[in-house]
Amino acid sequence: MLAVAGCGKILPVGVVEEVDFPALVEAGTPNEYLACAPVYCSRAEVDRAAPVLAVDRATLRAIWEDVIGEMPRVAVVGTFAEGWQIAYVQRSAVFRFPDLVSVEFRDAATGSSTVSVYSRSVYGYSDLGVNKKRVDAWLARLETVVRERAGR
């Protein structure tokens, strides 16, 4: 597989489907990472609680799109639930291995919202913590931008 990736061939992502976060049961492999409200993703082993941010979900989605625009090698590969769930692929820098990242924006308490993020490798069993690092970095950046914009 490394020889194929190294020859300039792009490994396919396959069919990308909507993620049913409340019914999600993870594969149990070390190459996936889930940030979600445990009560919302009640069937999964949530790796990290999703942040609740003091903006409505349309604003959160718009800020998220700005944040994702800063990230390298990311492309939208699917939009679901009337635009409230988006699937992305991010490819590794050297071998261009694809990872899928599904996000879903939801209302939380009045005037606030949250985003669930499920990142997983398409190929391989272990990812050396790449999915965790990605989700943690993307959410940290999201929280920073939300705070910055609220301070204006």
PDB file of C-alpha atoms in Angstrom:
ATOM      1  CA  MET A   1       0.000   0.000   0.000  1.00  0.00           C
ATOM      2  CA  LEU A   2       2.862   2.402   0.708  1.00  0.00           C
ATOM      3  CA  ALA A   3       4.252   1.794  -2.760  1.00  0.00           C
ATOM      4  CA  VAL A   4       0.919   2.676  -4.339  1.00  0.00           C
ATOM      5  CA  ALA A   5       0.586   5.837  -2.245  1.00  0.00           C
ATOM      6  CA  GLY A   6       4.183   6.785  -2.949  1.00  0.00           C
ATOM      7  CA  CYS A   7       3.651   6.482  -6.710  1.00  0.00           C
ATOM      8  CA  GLY A   8       1.240   9.392  -6.715  1.00  0.00           C
ATOM      9  CA  LYS A   9      -1.937   7.313  -6.635  1.00  0.00           C
ATOM     10  CA  ILE A  10      -4.546   8.709  -4.278  1.00  0.00           C
ATOM     11  CA  LEU A  11      -6.123   6.064  -2.066  1.00  0.00           C
ATOM     12  CA  PRO A  12      -9.928   6.239  -2.322  1.00  0.00           C
ATOM     13  CA  VAL A  13     -12.159   7.231   0.567  1.00  0.00           C
ATOM     14  CA  GLY A  14     -15.101   5.061  -0.445  1.00  0.00           C
ATOM     15  CA  VAL A  15     -18.758   5.807   0.142  1.00  0.00           C
ATOM     16  CA  VAL A  16     -19.283   8.517   2.746  1.00  0.00           C
ATOM     17  CA  GLU A  17     -22.517   8.254   4.686  1.00  0.00           C
ATOM     18  CA  GLU A  18     -24.280  10.344   7.285  1.00  0.00           C
ATOM     19  CA  VAL A  19     -23.308   9.444  10.851  1.00  0.00           C
ATOM     20  CA  ASP A  20     -26.166   8.761  13.235  1.00  0.00           C
ATOM     21  CA  PHE A  21     -24.410  10.132  16.317  1.00  0.00           C
ATOM     22  CA  PRO A  22     -27.040   8.948  18.874  1.00  0.00           C
ATOM     23  CA  ALA A  23     -26.825   5.389  17.485  1.00  0.00           C
ATOM     24  CA  LEU A  24     -23.073   5.446  16.806  1.00  0.00           C
ATOM     25  CA  VAL A  25     -21.119   2.470  18.086  1.00  0.00           C
ATOM     26  CA  GLU A  26     -17.418   2.882  17.456  1.00  0.00           C
ATOM     27  CA  ALA A  27     -15.367   0.125  15.878  1.00  0.00           C
ATOM     28  CA  GLY A  28     -13.221  -0.077  19.019  1.00  0.00           C
ATOM     29  CA  THR A  29      -9.960   0.371  17.141  1.00  0.00           C
ATOM     30  CA  PRO A  30      -7.241   2.846  18.117  1.00  0.00           C
ATOM     31  CA  ASN A  31      -7.654   4.793  14.849  1.00  0.00           C
ATOM     32  CA  GLU A  32     -10.825   6.696  15.761  1.00  0.00           C
ATOM     33  CA  TYR A  33     -11.696   9.546  18.119  1.00  0.00           C
ATOM     34  CA  LEU A  34     -15.077  10.918  19.171  1.00  0.00           C
ATOM     35  CA  ALA A  35     -15.921  14.257  20.756  1.00  0.00           C
ATOM     36  CA  CYS A  36     -19.597  14.342  21.676  1.00  0.00           C
ATOM     37  CA  ALA A  37     -21.956  15.027  24.557  1.00  0.00           C
ATOM     38  CA  PRO A  38     -22.121  11.648  26.337  1.00  0.00           C
ATOM     39  CA  VAL A  39     -25.905  11.898  26.653  1.00  0.00           C
ATOM     40  CA  TYR A  40     -26.211  12.495  22.892  1.00  0.00           C
ATOM     41  CA  CYS A  41     -23.787   9.764  21.825  1.00  0.00           C
ATOM     42  CA  SER A  42     -25.031   7.405  24.508  1.00  0.00           C
ATOM     43  CA  ARG A  43     -24.148   4.165  22.679  1.00  0.00           C
ATOM     44  CA  ALA A  44     -20.534   5.129  21.976  1.00  0.00           C
ATOM     45  CA  GLU A  45     -17.488   5.406  24.170  1.00  0.00           C
ATOM     46  CA  VAL A  46     -17.018   9.166  23.994  1.00  0.00           C
ATOM     47  CA  ASP A  47     -13.341  10.104  24.084  1.00  0.00           C
ATOM     48  CA  ARG A  48     -13.965  13.752  24.883  1.00  0.00           C
ATOM     49  CA  ALA A  49     -17.014  15.799  25.824  1.00  0.00           C
ATOM     50  CA  ALA A  50     -17.970  18.237  23.061  1.00  0.00           C
ATOM     51  CA  PRO A  51     -17.756  21.901  24.020  1.00  0.00           C
ATOM     52  CA  VAL A  52     -20.893  23.988  24.454  1.00  0.00           C
ATOM     53  CA  LEU A  53     -20.263  27.433  22.986  1.00  0.00           C
ATOM     54  CA  ALA A  54     -22.137  30.686  23.513  1.00  0.00           C
ATOM     55  CA  VAL A  55     -23.252  31.134  19.883  1.00  0.00           C
ATOM     56  CA  ASP A  56     -26.238  29.822  17.933  1.00  0.00           C
ATOM     57  CA  ARG A  57     -25.617  26.823  15.705  1.00  0.00           C
ATOM     58  CA  ALA A  58     -25.673  28.788  12.431  1.00  0.00           C
ATOM     59  CA  THR A  59     -22.923  31.044  13.785  1.00  0.00           C
ATOM     60  CA  LEU A  60     -21.030  28.025  15.105  1.00  0.00           C
ATOM     61  CA  ARG A  61     -21.189  26.343  11.689  1.00  0.00           C
ATOM     62  CA  ALA A  62     -19.953  29.531   9.970  1.00  0.00           C
ATOM     63  CA  ILE A  63     -17.041  29.853  12.415  1.00  0.00           C
ATOM     64  CA  TRP A  64     -16.272  26.136  12.005  1.00  0.00           C
ATOM     65  CA  GLU A  65     -16.086  26.586   8.234  1.00  0.00           C
ATOM     66  CA  ASP A  66     -13.596  29.445   8.728  1.00  0.00           C
ATOM     67  CA  VAL A  67     -11.501  27.258  11.052  1.00  0.00           C
ATOM     68  CA  ILE A  68     -11.543  24.307   8.643  1.00  0.00           C
ATOM     69  CA  GLY A  69     -10.489  26.647   5.846  1.00  0.00           C
ATOM     70  CA  GLU A  70      -7.226  27.161   7.771  1.00  0.00           C
ATOM     71  CA  MET A  71      -6.466  23.430   7.866  1.00  0.00           C
ATOM     72  CA  PRO A  72      -4.235  21.785   5.253  1.00  0.00           C
ATOM     73  CA  ARG A  73      -5.395  19.060   2.853  1.00  0.00           C
ATOM     74  CA  VAL A  74      -9.065  19.127   3.947  1.00  0.00           C
ATOM     75  CA  ALA A  75     -12.002  18.751   1.558  1.00  0.00           C
ATOM     76  CA  VAL A  76     -15.742  18.390   2.035  1.00  0.00           C
ATOM     77  CA  VAL A  77     -16.921  14.946   0.879  1.00  0.00           C
ATOM     78  CA  GLY A  78     -20.536  15.043   2.038  1.00  0.00           C
ATOM     79  CA  THR A  79     -23.248  17.237   3.505  1.00  0.00           C
ATOM     80  CA  PHE A  80     -26.218  15.783   5.374  1.00  0.00           C
ATOM     81  CA  ALA A  81     -29.115  16.734   7.663  1.00  0.00           C
ATOM     82  CA  GLU A  82     -29.926  19.909   5.742  1.00  0.00           C
ATOM     83  CA  GLY A  83     -26.334  21.123   6.141  1.00  0.00           C
ATOM     84  CA  TRP A  84     -26.052  20.517   9.886  1.00  0.00           C
ATOM     85  CA  GLN A  85     -23.736  17.530   9.353  1.00  0.00           C
ATOM     86  CA  ILE A  86     -20.645  17.759   7.167  1.00  0.00           C
ATOM     87  CA  ALA A  87     -18.139  15.036   6.271  1.00  0.00           C
ATOM     88  CA  TYR A  88     -14.556  15.941   5.473  1.00  0.00           C
ATOM     89  CA  VAL A  89     -11.501  14.070   4.325  1.00  0.00           C
ATOM     90  CA  GLN A  90      -8.072  15.149   5.486  1.00  0.00           C
ATOM     91  CA  ARG A  91      -5.109  13.477   3.850  1.00  0.00           C
ATOM     92  CA  SER A  92      -1.710  12.918   5.437  1.00  0.00           C
ATOM     93  CA  ALA A  93       1.098  15.111   4.142  1.00  0.00           C
ATOM     94  CA  VAL A  94       3.466  12.470   2.790  1.00  0.00           C
ATOM     95  CA  PHE A  95       1.503   9.394   1.738  1.00  0.00           C
ATOM     96  CA  ARG A  96      -1.901  11.126   1.324  1.00  0.00           C
ATOM     97  CA  PHE A  97      -3.721   8.559   3.483  1.00  0.00           C
ATOM     98  CA  PRO A  98      -7.333   9.687   3.997  1.00  0.00           C
ATOM     99  CA  ASP A  99      -9.014  10.181   7.345  1.00  0.00           C
ATOM    100  CA  LEU A 100     -12.753  10.887   7.528  1.00  0.00           C
ATOM    101  CA  VAL A 101     -14.087  13.502   9.905  1.00  0.00           C
ATOM    102  CA  SER A 102     -17.831  13.883  10.431  1.00  0.00           C
ATOM    103  CA  VAL A 103     -19.165  16.887  12.330  1.00  0.00           C
ATOM    104  CA  GLU A 104     -22.673  17.707  13.454  1.00  0.00           C
ATOM    105  CA  PHE A 105     -23.895  21.053  14.764  1.00  0.00           C
ATOM    106  CA  ARG A 106     -26.676  21.064  17.370  1.00  0.00           C
ATOM    107  CA  ASP A 107     -28.499  23.558  19.518  1.00  0.00           C
ATOM    108  CA  ALA A 108     -27.693  23.395  23.204  1.00  0.00           C
ATOM    109  CA  ALA A 109     -29.072  25.671  25.934  1.00  0.00           C
ATOM    110  CA  THR A 110     -30.705  28.928  24.856  1.00  0.00           C
ATOM    111  CA  GLY A 111     -28.294  30.920  22.714  1.00  0.00           C
ATOM    112  CA  SER A 112     -25.624  28.233  22.660  1.00  0.00           C
ATOM    113  CA  SER A 113     -24.698  25.267  20.512  1.00  0.00           C
ATOM    114  CA  THR A 114     -22.313  22.346  20.274  1.00  0.00           C
ATOM    115  CA  VAL A 115     -20.498  20.320  17.645  1.00  0.00           C
ATOM    116  CA  SER A 116     -19.940  16.563  17.676  1.00  0.00           C
ATOM    117  CA  VAL A 117     -16.807  15.382  15.865  1.00  0.00           C
ATOM    118  CA  TYR A 118     -16.017  11.803  14.813  1.00  0.00           C
ATOM    119  CA  SER A 119     -12.590  11.348  13.210  1.00  0.00           C
ATOM    120  CA  ARG A 120     -11.396   7.986  11.919  1.00  0.00           C
ATOM    121  CA  SER A 121      -8.824   6.477   9.606  1.00  0.00           C
ATOM    122  CA  VAL A 122      -9.972   4.885   6.372  1.00  0.00           C
ATOM    123  CA  TYR A 123      -6.936   2.569   6.209  1.00  0.00           C
ATOM    124  CA  GLY A 124      -4.920   0.849   8.903  1.00  0.00           C
ATOM    125  CA  TYR A 125      -5.504  -0.156  12.484  1.00  0.00           C
ATOM    126  CA  SER A 126      -3.469   2.362  14.441  1.00  0.00           C
ATOM    127  CA  ASP A 127      -3.050   6.031  13.660  1.00  0.00           C
ATOM    128  CA  LEU A 128      -0.431   6.927  16.303  1.00  0.00           C
ATOM    129  CA  GLY A 129      -2.886   9.359  17.877  1.00  0.00           C
ATOM    130  CA  VAL A 130      -3.458  11.434  14.741  1.00  0.00           C
ATOM    131  CA  ASN A 131      -7.266  11.495  15.030  1.00  0.00           C
ATOM    132  CA  LYS A 132      -7.123  12.601  18.675  1.00  0.00           C
ATOM    133  CA  LYS A 133      -4.595  15.331  17.880  1.00  0.00           C
ATOM    134  CA  ARG A 134      -6.727  16.527  14.966  1.00  0.00           C
ATOM    135  CA  VAL A 135      -9.983  16.734  16.920  1.00  0.00           C
ATOM    136  CA  ASP A 136      -8.326  18.366  19.929  1.00  0.00           C
ATOM    137  CA  ALA A 137      -6.567  20.935  17.718  1.00  0.00           C
ATOM    138  CA  TRP A 138      -9.648  21.731  15.643  1.00  0.00           C
ATOM    139  CA  LEU A 139     -11.835  22.147  18.729  1.00  0.00           C
ATOM    140  CA  ALA A 140      -9.218  24.275  20.492  1.00  0.00           C
ATOM    141  CA  ARG A 141      -9.035  26.547  17.457  1.00  0.00           C
ATOM    142  CA  LEU A 142     -12.839  26.684  17.248  1.00  0.00           C
ATOM    143  CA  GLU A 143     -13.121  27.704  20.907  1.00  0.00           C
ATOM    144  CA  THR A 144     -10.455  30.378  20.442  1.00  0.00           C
ATOM    145  CA  VAL A 145     -12.166  31.890  17.396  1.00  0.00           C
ATOM    146  CA  VAL A 146     -15.577  31.858  19.113  1.00  0.00           C
ATOM    147  CA  ARG A 147     -14.052  33.699  22.124  1.00  0.00           C
ATOM    148  CA  GLU A 148     -12.261  36.198  19.854  1.00  0.00           C
ATOM    149  CA  ARG A 149     -15.419  36.988  17.917  1.00  0.00           C
ATOM    150  CA  ALA A 150     -17.497  37.291  21.084  1.00  0.00           C
ATOM    151  CA  GLY A 151     -14.993  39.838  22.404  1.00  0.00           C
ATOM    152  CA  ARG A 152     -15.589  42.211  19.503  1.00  0.00           C
TER     153      ARG A 152
END
